[in-house]
mmCIF file of C-alpha atoms and ligand atoms in Angstrom:
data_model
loop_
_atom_site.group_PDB
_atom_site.id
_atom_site.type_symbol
_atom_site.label_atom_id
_atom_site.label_comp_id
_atom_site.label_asym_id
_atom_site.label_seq_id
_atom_site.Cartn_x
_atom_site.Cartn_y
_atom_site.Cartn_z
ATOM 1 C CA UNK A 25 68.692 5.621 36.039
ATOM 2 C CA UNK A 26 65.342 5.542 34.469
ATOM 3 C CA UNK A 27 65.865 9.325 33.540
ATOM 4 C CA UNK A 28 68.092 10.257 31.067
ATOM 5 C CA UNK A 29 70.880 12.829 31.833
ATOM 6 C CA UNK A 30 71.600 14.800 29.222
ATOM 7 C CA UNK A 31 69.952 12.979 26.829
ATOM 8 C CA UNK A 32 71.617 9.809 27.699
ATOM 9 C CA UNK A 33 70.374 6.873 29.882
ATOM 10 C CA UNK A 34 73.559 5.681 32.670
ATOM 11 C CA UNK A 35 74.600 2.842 33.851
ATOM 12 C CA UNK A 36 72.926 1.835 37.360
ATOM 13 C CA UNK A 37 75.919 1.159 40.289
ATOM 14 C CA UNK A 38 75.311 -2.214 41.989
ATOM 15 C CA UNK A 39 74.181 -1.991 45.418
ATOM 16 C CA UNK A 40 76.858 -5.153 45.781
ATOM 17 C CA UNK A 41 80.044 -6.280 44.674
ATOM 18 C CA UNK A 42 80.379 -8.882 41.419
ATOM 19 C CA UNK A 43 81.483 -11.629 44.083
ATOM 20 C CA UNK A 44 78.513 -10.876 46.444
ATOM 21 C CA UNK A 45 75.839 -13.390 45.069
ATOM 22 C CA UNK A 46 77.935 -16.347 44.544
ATOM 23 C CA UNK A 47 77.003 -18.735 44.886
ATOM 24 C CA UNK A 48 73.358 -18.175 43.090
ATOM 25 C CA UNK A 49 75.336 -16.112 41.266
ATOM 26 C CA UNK A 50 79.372 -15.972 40.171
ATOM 27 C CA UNK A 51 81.469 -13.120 39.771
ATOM 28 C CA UNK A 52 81.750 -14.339 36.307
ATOM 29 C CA UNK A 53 77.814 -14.357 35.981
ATOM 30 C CA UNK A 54 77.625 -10.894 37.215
ATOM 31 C CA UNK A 55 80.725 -9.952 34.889
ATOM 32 C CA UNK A 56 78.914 -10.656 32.037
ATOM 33 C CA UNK A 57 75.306 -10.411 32.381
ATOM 34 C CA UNK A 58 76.040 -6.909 34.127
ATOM 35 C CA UNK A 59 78.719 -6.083 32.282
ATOM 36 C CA UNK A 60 78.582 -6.560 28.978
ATOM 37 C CA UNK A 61 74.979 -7.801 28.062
ATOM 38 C CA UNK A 62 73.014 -4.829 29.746
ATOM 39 C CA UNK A 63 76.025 -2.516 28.977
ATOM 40 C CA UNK A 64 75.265 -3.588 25.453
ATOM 41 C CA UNK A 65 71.646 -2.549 25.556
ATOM 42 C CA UNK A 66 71.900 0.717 27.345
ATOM 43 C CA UNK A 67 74.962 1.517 24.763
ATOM 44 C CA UNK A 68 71.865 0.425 21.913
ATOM 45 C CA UNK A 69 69.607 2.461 23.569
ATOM 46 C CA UNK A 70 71.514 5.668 23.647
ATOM 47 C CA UNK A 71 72.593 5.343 20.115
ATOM 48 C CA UNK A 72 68.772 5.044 18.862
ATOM 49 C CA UNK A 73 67.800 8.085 20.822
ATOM 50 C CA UNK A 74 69.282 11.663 19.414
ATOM 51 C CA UNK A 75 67.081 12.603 16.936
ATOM 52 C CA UNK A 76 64.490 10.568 17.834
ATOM 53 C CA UNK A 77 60.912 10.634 19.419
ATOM 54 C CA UNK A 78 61.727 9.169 22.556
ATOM 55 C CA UNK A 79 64.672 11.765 23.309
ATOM 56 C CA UNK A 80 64.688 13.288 26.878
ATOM 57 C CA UNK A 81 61.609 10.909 27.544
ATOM 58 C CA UNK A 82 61.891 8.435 30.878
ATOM 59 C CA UNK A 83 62.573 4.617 30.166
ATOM 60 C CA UNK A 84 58.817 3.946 31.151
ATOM 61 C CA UNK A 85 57.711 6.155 28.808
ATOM 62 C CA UNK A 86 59.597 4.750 25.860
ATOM 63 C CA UNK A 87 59.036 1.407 27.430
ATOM 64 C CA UNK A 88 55.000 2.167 27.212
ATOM 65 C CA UNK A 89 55.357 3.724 23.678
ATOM 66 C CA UNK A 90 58.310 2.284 21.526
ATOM 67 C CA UNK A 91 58.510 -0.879 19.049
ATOM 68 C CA UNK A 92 60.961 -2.187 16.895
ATOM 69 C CA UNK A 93 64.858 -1.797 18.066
ATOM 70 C CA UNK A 94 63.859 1.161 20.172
ATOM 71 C CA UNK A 95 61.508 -1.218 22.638
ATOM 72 C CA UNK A 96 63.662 -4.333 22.073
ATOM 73 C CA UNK A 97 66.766 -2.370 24.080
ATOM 74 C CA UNK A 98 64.849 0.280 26.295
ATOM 75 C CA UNK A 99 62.335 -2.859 27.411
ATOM 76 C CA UNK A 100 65.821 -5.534 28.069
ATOM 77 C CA UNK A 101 67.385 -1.967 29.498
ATOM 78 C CA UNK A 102 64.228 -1.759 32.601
ATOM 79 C CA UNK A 103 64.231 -5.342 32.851
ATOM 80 C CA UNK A 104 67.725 -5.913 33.567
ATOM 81 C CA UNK A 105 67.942 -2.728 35.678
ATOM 82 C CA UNK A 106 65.029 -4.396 37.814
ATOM 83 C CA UNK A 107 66.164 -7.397 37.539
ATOM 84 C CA UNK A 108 69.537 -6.116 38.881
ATOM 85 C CA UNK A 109 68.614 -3.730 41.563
ATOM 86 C CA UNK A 110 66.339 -6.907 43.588
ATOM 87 C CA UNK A 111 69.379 -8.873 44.488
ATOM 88 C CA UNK A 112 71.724 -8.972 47.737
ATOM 89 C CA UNK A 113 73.925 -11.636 49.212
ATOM 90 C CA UNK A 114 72.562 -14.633 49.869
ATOM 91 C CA UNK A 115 70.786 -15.986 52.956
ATOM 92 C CA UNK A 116 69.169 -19.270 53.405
ATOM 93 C CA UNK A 117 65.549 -18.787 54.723
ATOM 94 C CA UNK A 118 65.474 -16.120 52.957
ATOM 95 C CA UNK A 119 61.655 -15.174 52.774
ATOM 96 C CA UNK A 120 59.225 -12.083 52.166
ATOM 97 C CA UNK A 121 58.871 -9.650 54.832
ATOM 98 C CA UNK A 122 56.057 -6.672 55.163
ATOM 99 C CA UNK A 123 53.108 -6.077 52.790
ATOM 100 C CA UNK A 124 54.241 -7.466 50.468
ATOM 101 C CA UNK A 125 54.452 -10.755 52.172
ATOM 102 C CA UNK A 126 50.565 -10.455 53.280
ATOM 103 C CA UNK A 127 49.746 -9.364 49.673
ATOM 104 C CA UNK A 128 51.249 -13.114 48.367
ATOM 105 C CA UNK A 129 49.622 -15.254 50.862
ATOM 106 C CA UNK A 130 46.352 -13.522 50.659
ATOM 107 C CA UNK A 131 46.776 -14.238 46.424
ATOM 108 C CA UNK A 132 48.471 -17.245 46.954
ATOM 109 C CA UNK A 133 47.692 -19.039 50.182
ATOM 110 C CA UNK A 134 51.221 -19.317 51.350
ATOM 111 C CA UNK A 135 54.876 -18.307 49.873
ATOM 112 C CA UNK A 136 55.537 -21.914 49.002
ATOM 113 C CA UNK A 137 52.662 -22.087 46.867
ATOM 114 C CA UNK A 138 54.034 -19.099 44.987
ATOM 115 C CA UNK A 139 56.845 -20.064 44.558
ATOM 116 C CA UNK A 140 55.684 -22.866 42.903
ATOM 117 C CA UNK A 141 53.843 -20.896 40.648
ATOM 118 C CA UNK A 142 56.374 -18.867 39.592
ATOM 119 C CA UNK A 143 58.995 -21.314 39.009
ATOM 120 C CA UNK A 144 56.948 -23.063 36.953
ATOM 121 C CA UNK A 145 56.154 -20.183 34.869
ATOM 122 C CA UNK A 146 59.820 -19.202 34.703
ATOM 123 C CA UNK A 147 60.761 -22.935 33.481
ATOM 124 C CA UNK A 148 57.920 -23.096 30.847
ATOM 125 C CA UNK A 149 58.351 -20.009 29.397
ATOM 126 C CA UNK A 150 59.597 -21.206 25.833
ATOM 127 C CA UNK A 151 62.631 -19.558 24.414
ATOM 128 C CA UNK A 152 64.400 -15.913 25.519
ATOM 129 C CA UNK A 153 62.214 -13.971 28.235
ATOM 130 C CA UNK A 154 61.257 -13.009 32.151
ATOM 131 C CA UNK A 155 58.382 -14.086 34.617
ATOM 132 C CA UNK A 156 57.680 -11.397 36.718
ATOM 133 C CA UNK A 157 55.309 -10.694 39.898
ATOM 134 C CA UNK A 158 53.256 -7.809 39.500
ATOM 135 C CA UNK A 159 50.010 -5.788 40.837
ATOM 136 C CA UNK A 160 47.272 -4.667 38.869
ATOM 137 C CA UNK A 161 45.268 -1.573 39.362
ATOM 138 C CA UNK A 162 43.430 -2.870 41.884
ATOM 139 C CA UNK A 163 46.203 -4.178 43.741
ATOM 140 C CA UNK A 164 46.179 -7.752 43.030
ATOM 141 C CA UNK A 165 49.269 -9.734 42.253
ATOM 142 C CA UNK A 166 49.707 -11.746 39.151
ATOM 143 C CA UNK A 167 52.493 -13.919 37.367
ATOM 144 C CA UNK A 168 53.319 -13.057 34.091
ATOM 145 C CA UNK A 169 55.626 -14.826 31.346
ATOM 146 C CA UNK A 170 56.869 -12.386 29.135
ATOM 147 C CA UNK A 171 58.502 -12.916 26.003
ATOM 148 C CA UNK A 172 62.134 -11.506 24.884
ATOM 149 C CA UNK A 173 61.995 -7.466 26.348
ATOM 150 C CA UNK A 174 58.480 -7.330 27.471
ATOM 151 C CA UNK A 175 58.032 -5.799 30.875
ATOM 152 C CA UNK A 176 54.275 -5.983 32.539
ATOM 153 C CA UNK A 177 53.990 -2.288 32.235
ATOM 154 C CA UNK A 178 53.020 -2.493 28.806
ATOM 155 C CA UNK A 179 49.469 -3.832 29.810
ATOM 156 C CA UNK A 180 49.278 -1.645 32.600
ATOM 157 C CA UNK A 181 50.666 -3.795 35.724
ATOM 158 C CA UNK A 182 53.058 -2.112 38.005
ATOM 159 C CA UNK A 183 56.176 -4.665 37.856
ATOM 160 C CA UNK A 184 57.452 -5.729 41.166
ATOM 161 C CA UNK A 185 59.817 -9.251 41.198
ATOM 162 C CA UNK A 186 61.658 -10.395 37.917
ATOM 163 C CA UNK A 187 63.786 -13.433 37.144
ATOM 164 C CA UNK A 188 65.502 -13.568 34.052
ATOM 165 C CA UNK A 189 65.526 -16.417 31.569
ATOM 166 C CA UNK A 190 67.497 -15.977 28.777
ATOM 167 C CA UNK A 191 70.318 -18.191 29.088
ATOM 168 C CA UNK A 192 72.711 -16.179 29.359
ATOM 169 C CA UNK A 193 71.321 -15.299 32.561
ATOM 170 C CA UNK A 194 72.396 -18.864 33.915
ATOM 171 C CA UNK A 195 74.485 -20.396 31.662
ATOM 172 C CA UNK A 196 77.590 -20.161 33.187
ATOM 173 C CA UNK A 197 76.443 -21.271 36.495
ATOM 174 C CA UNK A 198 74.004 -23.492 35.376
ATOM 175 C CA UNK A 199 74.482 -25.062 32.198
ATOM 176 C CA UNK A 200 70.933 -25.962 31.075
ATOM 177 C CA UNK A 201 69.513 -26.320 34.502
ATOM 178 C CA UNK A 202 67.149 -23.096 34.496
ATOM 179 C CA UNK A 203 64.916 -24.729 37.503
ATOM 180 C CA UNK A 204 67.487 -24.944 39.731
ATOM 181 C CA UNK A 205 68.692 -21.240 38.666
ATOM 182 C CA UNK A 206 65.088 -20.494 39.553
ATOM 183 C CA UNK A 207 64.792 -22.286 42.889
ATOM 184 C CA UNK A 208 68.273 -20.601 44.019
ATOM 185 C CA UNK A 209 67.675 -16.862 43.200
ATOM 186 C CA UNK A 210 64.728 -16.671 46.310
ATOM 187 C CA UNK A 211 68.133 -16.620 48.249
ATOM 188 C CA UNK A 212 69.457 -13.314 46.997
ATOM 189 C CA UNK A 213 65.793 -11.700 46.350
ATOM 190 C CA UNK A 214 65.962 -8.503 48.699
ATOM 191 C CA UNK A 215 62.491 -8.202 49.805
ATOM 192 C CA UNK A 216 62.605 -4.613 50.846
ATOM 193 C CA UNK A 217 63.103 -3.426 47.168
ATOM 194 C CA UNK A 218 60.076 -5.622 46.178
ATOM 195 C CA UNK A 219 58.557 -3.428 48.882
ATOM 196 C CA UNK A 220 59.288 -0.143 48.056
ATOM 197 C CA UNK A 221 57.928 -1.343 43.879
ATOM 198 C CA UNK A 222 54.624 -2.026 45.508
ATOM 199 C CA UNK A 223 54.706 1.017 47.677
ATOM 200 C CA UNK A 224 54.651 -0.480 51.065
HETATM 201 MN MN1 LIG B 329 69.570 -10.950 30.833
#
């Protein structure tokens, strides 16, 4: 999905169905966020490229190198196919398993702490934009607010955990209640995935 095939980036299946997440997330959520909002920016994305400088070139690449119109759709393009691809149904107790687990509480002190952390970063990040977990070059995690289509790979972090918060990520479900949109999604958060990012 990050590749393009023949010169045109794809739309990445859903390792669940729309109805899967609920309820952290509705069908109706998934309908449109999935649906039509990253639809939207892969169908901007693919438009910009013939032609271009970025044709035949990886998402990260484009990501890395890009501005204007270009970045703004391949950046919300990577996020929301991250962003996507972390989820499963929801379990209560639902907590961090293998290194990646060790790597937060060694950063961290414990996954509550966190938590906290990053929820508060997701809920004071003004406007349209993501918090993400991420490891630096030598390994160490950070939380990052990032504005609009940023993704941590442009200042060299290898992205691991994002939560989205525009709000049309939680809007429907929601209303204006982005904390408790925040505090819900470490239900669905399929730790293995955040694994295999860090390379566990
Ligand atoms: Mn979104």
């Amino acid at each position: 999905m990050t590749q393009p095939v023949n010169g045109k980036f794809e739309m990445p299946a859903l390792p669940y169905a729309a109805a899967d997440l609920a309820p952290v997330l509705s069908a109706e959520t998934i309908e449109f966020h999935y649906g039509k909002h990253l639809q939207t920016y892969l169908n901007n994305l693919n438009a910009a490229l013939p032609g271009s400088a970025f044709e035949g070139k990886s998402l990260e690449d484009i990501v890395k190198t890009a501005d204007g119109g270009v970045f703004n759709n391949a950046g919300q393009f990577l996020n929301h196919y991250m962003y996507f691809m972390q989820f499963k149904a929801p379990s209560a107790g639902n907590i961090p398993t293998g290194k990646i687990a060790e790597a937060i509480v060694r950063e961290f002190g414990s996954f509550e702490k966190f938590q906290e952390e990053f929820q508060a970063k997701g809920a004071g990040l003004f406007g349209s934009g993501w918090v993400w977990l991420s490891a630096d070059a030598s390994g160490k995690l950070v939380i990052t607010q990032e504005g609009n289509a940023q993704n941590p790979l442009t200042k060299g972090l290898k992205p691991l955990l994002t939560f989205d918060v525009w709000e049309h990520a939680y809007y429907i479900d929601y209303r204006n209640r982005r904390p408790d949109y925040l505090k819900g999604l470490w239900q669905i958060v399929d730790w293995n995935i955040v694994n295999n990012r860090l390379g566990a």
